[in-house]
Structure formats: C-alpha cells, structure tokens
C-alpha cells in the first residue's frame, strides 16, 4: 500500500509531469492499493481503465468507473482506494504546477472543471491509453511524443474546461485549505505518537468539540477513525513485507495495544493480521507458479 501526504511528485527529467499506471499488469490483485489524503500544487488527472476506484476530493466522496476520469485541481485534498480482490486499473497523470504556470500565467485565478466532460473525451481516452502503453513498455524516444500529448491535454483543459475562481472560493481556500493541509501533514509526521483528540486539538489551538466537528466536515470521517485507519494503512506494509511480530508492528505504528490493532485490522480485511500475512504469501506463490507455467 502506498501513502502520500504532500507534494512529493517525482517528475521525469524529460517531462513536465509524472505518469504512472496501476493495474493487474503491475500490482497484486490481492493487495490493498491506497493513496492517503494528500495535496500538491500540481494538477492531477486519472483515467480509470478497469473496474472502479473510490475517490474523495475535499469533502466529496465518489466512485469512478472504467472509462471515466478523476480530476484534482491544484491544492485540493484527495485520496484514492482500491480494496483487495477488487478489479481496478488507472493511468495517473500529474502535471507540474511550474510548467502550467509558464504556459498559462493566470492559472492561480482559475479552476478546471471536467464534471461534464464531453468535448474531446474520446481523444483524451485515446491519449491516456497510449500513455499506459508507454509506461508498461517504455522506449527511448517516447518522451518526445508524450510531451506533445501533455501540451495537447493542457490545451483541451484550458480551452474548454476552465472557469474563474469566485471570491467566495478564494476566501474559503485561504481560510480552510491551509489548515487542512497542516493537520494532515501533522498526523503523517506524528501518527506513531500519542495523538489523542485532546493532544491534537491543543496543538492546533482548538477545543476538542470544534476540532472534531471541523475534521469530520473537511474529511468526511471522524478523527478517531481516520487516525486508526491511517495507522492500519502504515502497518499493512509490515504485515505483508516482513515477518515482524504482530505486537511489535502494532506498537511501532501507534496502537496502544495489540488487541485493538487486531480487532481493527480484522474489521477492515475480514481476517487477523497473521492470517492475512499467510493469505498474501500464498497468493504471491500462486502468482509465481502461474507466471512460470505461462513461459
């Protein structure tokens, strides 16, 4: 499981963007794929190529199905998730903010809205599927063609899906977005510590009641559940990639005791951490056998 909080966007040296593909060709179907709530100045556009992916952007949760796009404006807090054994695939394009700013200096005063994507949708689908092929089977000069595609995508978005930011939006952004980002970053950096509601509320100079209410309003989940889920997501990699003792994993990721960790893990994955570890190891062994038989 992959988790990101802030703008750690790795750009190709020859491209003003990051391109990635996740799907059955390169990730285990039985693995939980998750990108935790995060934000970046760059603009993100994702094509769901297979199955469906759960997405949350700011305060809205949606399920995006194959053939549709997910779009994230600069600064929006967002998360993506695909549960184990669910079919899912996606091509992800993250366009560098600095690149867009050079091309269109007024970008800070506008938003891109593709909720009613119709113009050039077929062309965008075609481009994203080609980028998937480039990602899975890279060739030396692909970056030349991808650069052309990136400029074409940006032209389509700016010429047909651009709307001005309202004054209310700007006020809301300056008032709340920075605080949301600060909270998420703080949890990411300190989730192993004793992050009780009382402690985090005091850190941000809020009452417990106010912090709880705003957190639920901003992220659509209670603080307690978010923190527990985040800790489980972090511990998940140790469960599937190490043979470390379950109690040690629980404590190292902020759980006060192993019993609560096992209970929460079982609620999410329908089996205990030890059983899930064995289940995942067996699935990897089965995949290796299948690949050998196919050769």
Coordinates of C-alpha atoms in Angstrom, one line a residue:
X1 CA 0.0 0.0 0.0
X2 CA 1.3 3.4 -1.0
X3 CA 0.7 6.5 1.1
X4 CA 1.5 10.1 0.2
X5 CA 0.7 13.3 2.1
X6 CA 2.4 16.3 0.4
X7 CA 3.8 17.2 -2.9
X8 CA 6.5 14.6 -3.4
X9 CA 5.8 14.4 -7.2
X10 CA 8.7 12.8 -9.0
X11 CA 9.0 14.2 -12.5
X12 CA 10.8 12.6 -15.4
X13 CA 13.8 14.6 -16.4
X14 CA 12.4 14.9 -19.9
X15 CA 8.8 15.6 -19.0
X16 CA 7.0 18.3 -17.0
X17 CA 4.8 15.6 -15.5
X18 CA 4.6 12.3 -13.6
X19 CA 2.9 9.4 -15.4
X20 CA 2.1 6.2 -13.7
X21 CA -0.1 3.2 -14.2
X22 CA -1.5 0.8 -11.6
X23 CA -3.4 -2.3 -12.7
X24 CA -3.3 -6.1 -12.9
X25 CA -0.2 -5.9 -15.0
X26 CA 2.0 -4.5 -12.2
X27 CA 0.2 -4.8 -8.8
X28 CA -1.1 -7.9 -7.0
X29 CA -4.9 -8.1 -7.2
X30 CA -5.0 -9.2 -3.6
X31 CA -3.1 -6.1 -2.4
X32 CA -4.8 -3.1 -0.9
X33 CA -3.9 -0.1 -3.0
X34 CA -4.4 3.2 -1.2
X35 CA -3.2 6.8 -1.6
X36 CA -3.9 8.5 1.7
X37 CA -5.3 12.1 1.8
X38 CA -2.7 14.4 0.4
X39 CA -2.3 17.5 -1.7
X40 CA 0.1 19.1 -4.1
X41 CA 0.3 22.2 -6.2
X42 CA 0.3 20.2 -9.4
X43 CA -2.8 19.2 -11.3
X44 CA -3.8 15.6 -11.4
X45 CA -5.9 13.7 -13.9
X46 CA -6.6 10.0 -13.8
X47 CA -8.3 7.6 -16.2
X48 CA -9.9 4.6 -14.6
X49 CA -9.1 1.8 -17.1
X50 CA -10.8 -1.2 -15.4
X51 CA -13.2 -1.8 -12.5
X52 CA -13.8 1.1 -10.2
X53 CA -11.8 3.3 -7.7
X54 CA -13.1 5.1 -4.6
X55 CA -12.1 8.7 -4.5
X56 CA -12.5 11.6 -2.1
X57 CA -11.8 15.1 -3.2
X58 CA -12.1 17.7 -0.4
X59 CA -15.5 17.0 1.2
X60 CA -17.0 14.8 -1.6
X61 CA -16.7 11.0 -2.0
X62 CA -17.3 9.4 -5.4
X63 CA -16.8 6.0 -7.1
X64 CA -15.3 6.3 -10.5
X65 CA -15.8 3.5 -13.0
X66 CA -13.9 2.3 -16.0
X67 CA -13.8 4.8 -18.9
X68 CA -14.2 7.9 -16.6
X69 CA -11.7 10.5 -15.4
X70 CA -10.8 11.7 -11.9
X71 CA -9.7 15.4 -11.9
X72 CA -7.9 17.1 -9.0
X73 CA -7.2 20.9 -9.1
X74 CA -4.1 22.4 -7.5
X75 CA -4.2 22.3 -3.7
X76 CA -7.3 20.0 -3.4
X77 CA -7.0 17.4 -0.7
X78 CA -7.7 14.0 -2.2
X79 CA -7.4 10.2 -1.6
X80 CA -7.8 7.1 -3.7
X81 CA -8.5 3.5 -2.7
X82 CA -9.0 0.0 -4.3
X83 CA -9.7 -2.8 -1.9
X84 CA -8.1 -6.3 -2.1
X85 CA -9.6 -8.7 -4.7
X86 CA -11.4 -5.8 -6.5
X87 CA -10.7 -5.3 -10.1
X88 CA -9.2 -1.9 -10.8
X89 CA -6.7 -0.1 -13.0
X90 CA -5.8 3.6 -13.6
X91 CA -3.5 5.8 -15.6
X92 CA -2.4 8.7 -13.5
X93 CA -1.0 12.0 -14.9
X94 CA 0.3 14.7 -12.6
X95 CA 1.1 18.0 -14.5
X96 CA 3.8 20.2 -12.9
X97 CA 2.4 23.4 -11.5
X98 CA 5.5 25.3 -12.6
X99 CA 5.1 24.0 -16.2
X100 CA 1.4 25.1 -16.2
X101 CA 2.3 28.5 -14.8
X102 CA 4.8 29.1 -17.6
X103 CA 2.3 28.1 -20.2
X104 CA -0.6 29.9 -18.7
X105 CA 0.5 32.5 -16.1
X106 CA -3.2 33.2 -14.9
X107 CA -3.6 29.6 -13.7
X108 CA -3.9 30.7 -10.0
X109 CA -7.1 32.6 -10.8
X110 CA -9.0 29.8 -12.5
X111 CA -10.2 26.2 -11.9
X112 CA -10.5 23.3 -14.2
X113 CA -13.9 21.6 -14.1
X114 CA -14.4 18.3 -16.0
X115 CA -17.6 17.1 -14.2
X116 CA -19.4 17.3 -17.5
X117 CA -16.6 16.0 -19.7
X118 CA -17.8 15.8 -23.3
X119 CA -15.6 17.8 -25.6
X120 CA -12.7 15.7 -26.8
X121 CA -13.3 12.9 -24.3
X122 CA -12.6 10.3 -26.9
X123 CA -9.3 12.0 -27.7
X124 CA -8.4 12.2 -24.0
X125 CA -9.2 8.5 -23.6
X126 CA -7.0 7.7 -26.6
X127 CA -4.1 9.7 -25.2
X128 CA -4.3 8.2 -21.8
X129 CA -4.4 4.6 -23.1
X130 CA -1.3 5.3 -25.2
X131 CA 0.4 6.7 -22.1
X132 CA -0.4 3.4 -20.4
X133 CA 1.4 1.5 -23.2
X134 CA 4.4 3.8 -22.9
X135 CA 4.5 3.2 -19.2
X136 CA 4.4 -0.6 -19.4
X137 CA 6.6 -0.9 -22.5
X138 CA 8.9 2.2 -22.4
X139 CA 11.0 3.1 -25.4
X140 CA 13.9 5.5 -25.6
X141 CA 12.2 8.3 -27.6
X142 CA 8.7 8.0 -26.0
X143 CA 9.2 11.2 -24.1
X144 CA 9.0 13.2 -27.3
X145 CA 5.5 12.0 -28.1
X146 CA 4.4 12.2 -24.5
X147 CA 5.5 15.9 -24.4
X148 CA 3.2 16.5 -27.4
X149 CA 0.4 14.7 -25.6
X150 CA 0.9 16.7 -22.4
X151 CA 0.6 20.0 -24.3
X152 CA -2.5 18.7 -26.2
X153 CA -4.2 17.7 -22.9
X154 CA -3.4 21.1 -21.3
X155 CA -4.8 22.9 -24.4
X156 CA -8.0 20.9 -24.2
X157 CA -8.4 21.6 -20.5
X158 CA -7.7 25.3 -20.7
X159 CA -9.7 26.0 -23.8
X160 CA -12.9 24.1 -22.8
X161 CA -12.9 23.3 -19.0
X162 CA -11.6 26.5 -17.4
X163 CA -13.8 28.6 -15.1
X164 CA -12.7 31.6 -13.0
X165 CA -12.3 31.2 -9.2
X166 CA -15.0 33.1 -7.3
X167 CA -14.2 35.4 -4.5
X168 CA -16.0 33.1 -2.1
X169 CA -13.8 30.2 -3.3
X170 CA -10.7 32.2 -2.7
X171 CA -11.8 33.2 0.8
X172 CA -12.7 29.6 1.6
X173 CA -9.4 28.4 0.2
X174 CA -7.3 30.8 2.3
X175 CA -9.3 30.2 5.4
X176 CA -9.6 26.4 5.5
X177 CA -7.3 24.7 3.0
X178 CA -4.0 25.6 4.6
X179 CA -5.3 24.4 8.0
X180 CA -6.5 21.1 6.4
X181 CA -3.1 20.5 4.9
X182 CA -1.3 21.3 8.2
X183 CA -3.5 18.8 10.1
X184 CA -2.9 16.0 7.5
X185 CA 0.8 16.7 7.5
X186 CA 1.0 16.7 11.3
X187 CA -0.8 13.4 11.5
X188 CA 1.5 11.9 8.9
X189 CA 4.6 13.0 10.8
X190 CA 3.4 12.1 14.3
X191 CA 0.9 9.2 13.9
X192 CA 3.2 6.9 15.9
X193 CA 2.9 9.2 18.9
X194 CA 0.1 9.6 21.4
X195 CA -2.2 11.6 19.1
X196 CA -5.3 11.7 21.3
X197 CA -8.0 14.1 20.4
X198 CA -7.0 16.3 23.3
X199 CA -3.4 16.5 22.2
X200 CA -4.0 17.3 18.6
X201 CA -6.7 19.8 19.4
X202 CA -4.4 21.7 21.8
X203 CA -1.6 21.6 19.1
X204 CA -3.9 23.5 16.7
X205 CA -5.4 25.8 19.4
X206 CA -8.9 24.4 19.1
X207 CA -11.4 22.9 21.5
X208 CA -11.9 19.2 21.2
X209 CA -15.5 19.7 20.1
X210 CA -14.6 22.3 17.4
X211 CA -11.7 20.2 16.1
X212 CA -13.9 17.0 15.9
X213 CA -16.6 18.9 14.1
X214 CA -14.3 20.6 11.5
X215 CA -12.3 17.4 10.9
X216 CA -15.5 15.5 10.1
X217 CA -16.7 18.3 7.9
X218 CA -13.5 18.6 6.0
X219 CA -12.6 14.9 5.6
X220 CA -15.9 13.1 5.9
X221 CA -14.7 10.8 8.7
X222 CA -14.2 11.1 12.5
X223 CA -10.8 11.9 13.7
X224 CA -10.6 8.7 15.7
X225 CA -11.5 6.5 12.8
X226 CA -9.2 8.4 10.4
X227 CA -6.2 8.0 12.8
X228 CA -6.9 4.3 13.3
X229 CA -7.2 3.7 9.6
X230 CA -4.1 5.6 8.9
X231 CA -2.1 3.6 11.4
X232 CA -3.5 0.4 9.9
X233 CA -2.5 1.5 6.4
X234 CA 1.0 2.2 7.6
X235 CA 1.2 -1.2 9.5
X236 CA -0.1 -3.0 6.5
X237 CA 3.2 -2.9 4.6
X238 CA 4.9 -4.5 7.6
X239 CA 2.3 -7.3 7.7
X240 CA 2.8 -8.3 4.1
X241 CA 6.5 -7.5 3.7
X242 CA 8.1 -8.6 6.9
X243 CA 7.9 -11.4 9.5
X244 CA 8.0 -9.0 12.4
X245 CA 6.0 -9.9 15.5
X246 CA 2.4 -8.6 15.3
X247 CA 2.6 -6.9 18.7
X248 CA 5.8 -5.1 17.7
X249 CA 4.2 -3.9 14.5
X250 CA 1.1 -2.6 16.4
X251 CA 3.1 -0.7 19.0
X252 CA 5.6 0.7 16.4
X253 CA 2.7 2.2 14.5
X254 CA 1.0 4.0 17.4
X255 CA -1.5 1.4 18.7
X256 CA -1.7 1.3 22.5
X257 CA -2.1 -2.5 22.5
X258 CA -2.1 -5.4 20.1
X259 CA -5.7 -6.4 20.8
X260 CA -7.1 -3.1 19.4
X261 CA -4.9 -3.4 16.4
X262 CA -6.0 -7.0 15.6
X263 CA -9.7 -6.0 16.1
X264 CA -9.5 -3.0 13.7
X265 CA -7.4 -4.9 11.1
X266 CA -10.0 -7.7 11.1
X267 CA -12.8 -5.2 10.6
X268 CA -11.1 -3.9 7.5
X269 CA -9.7 -7.1 5.9
X270 CA -12.0 -9.8 7.4
X271 CA -9.1 -11.7 8.9
X272 CA -6.5 -11.3 11.5
X273 CA -3.1 -9.8 10.6
X274 CA -1.4 -13.2 10.9
X275 CA -4.0 -14.9 8.6
X276 CA -3.8 -12.1 6.2
X277 CA 0.0 -12.4 6.1
X278 CA -0.3 -16.1 5.2
X279 CA -3.0 -15.4 2.7
X280 CA -0.9 -12.8 0.9
X281 CA 2.2 -15.0 0.9
X282 CA 0.2 -17.9 -0.6
X283 CA -1.2 -15.6 -3.3
X284 CA 2.3 -14.4 -4.2
X285 CA 3.5 -18.1 -4.5
X286 CA 0.5 -18.9 -6.7
X287 CA 1.3 -15.9 -9.0
X288 CA 4.9 -17.1 -9.4
X289 CA 3.7 -20.6 -10.4
X290 CA 1.2 -19.2 -12.9
X291 CA 3.9 -17.0 -14.5
X292 CA 6.3 -20.0 -14.8
X293 CA 3.5 -22.0 -16.5
X294 CA 2.8 -19.2 -18.9
X295 CA 6.5 -19.0 -20.0

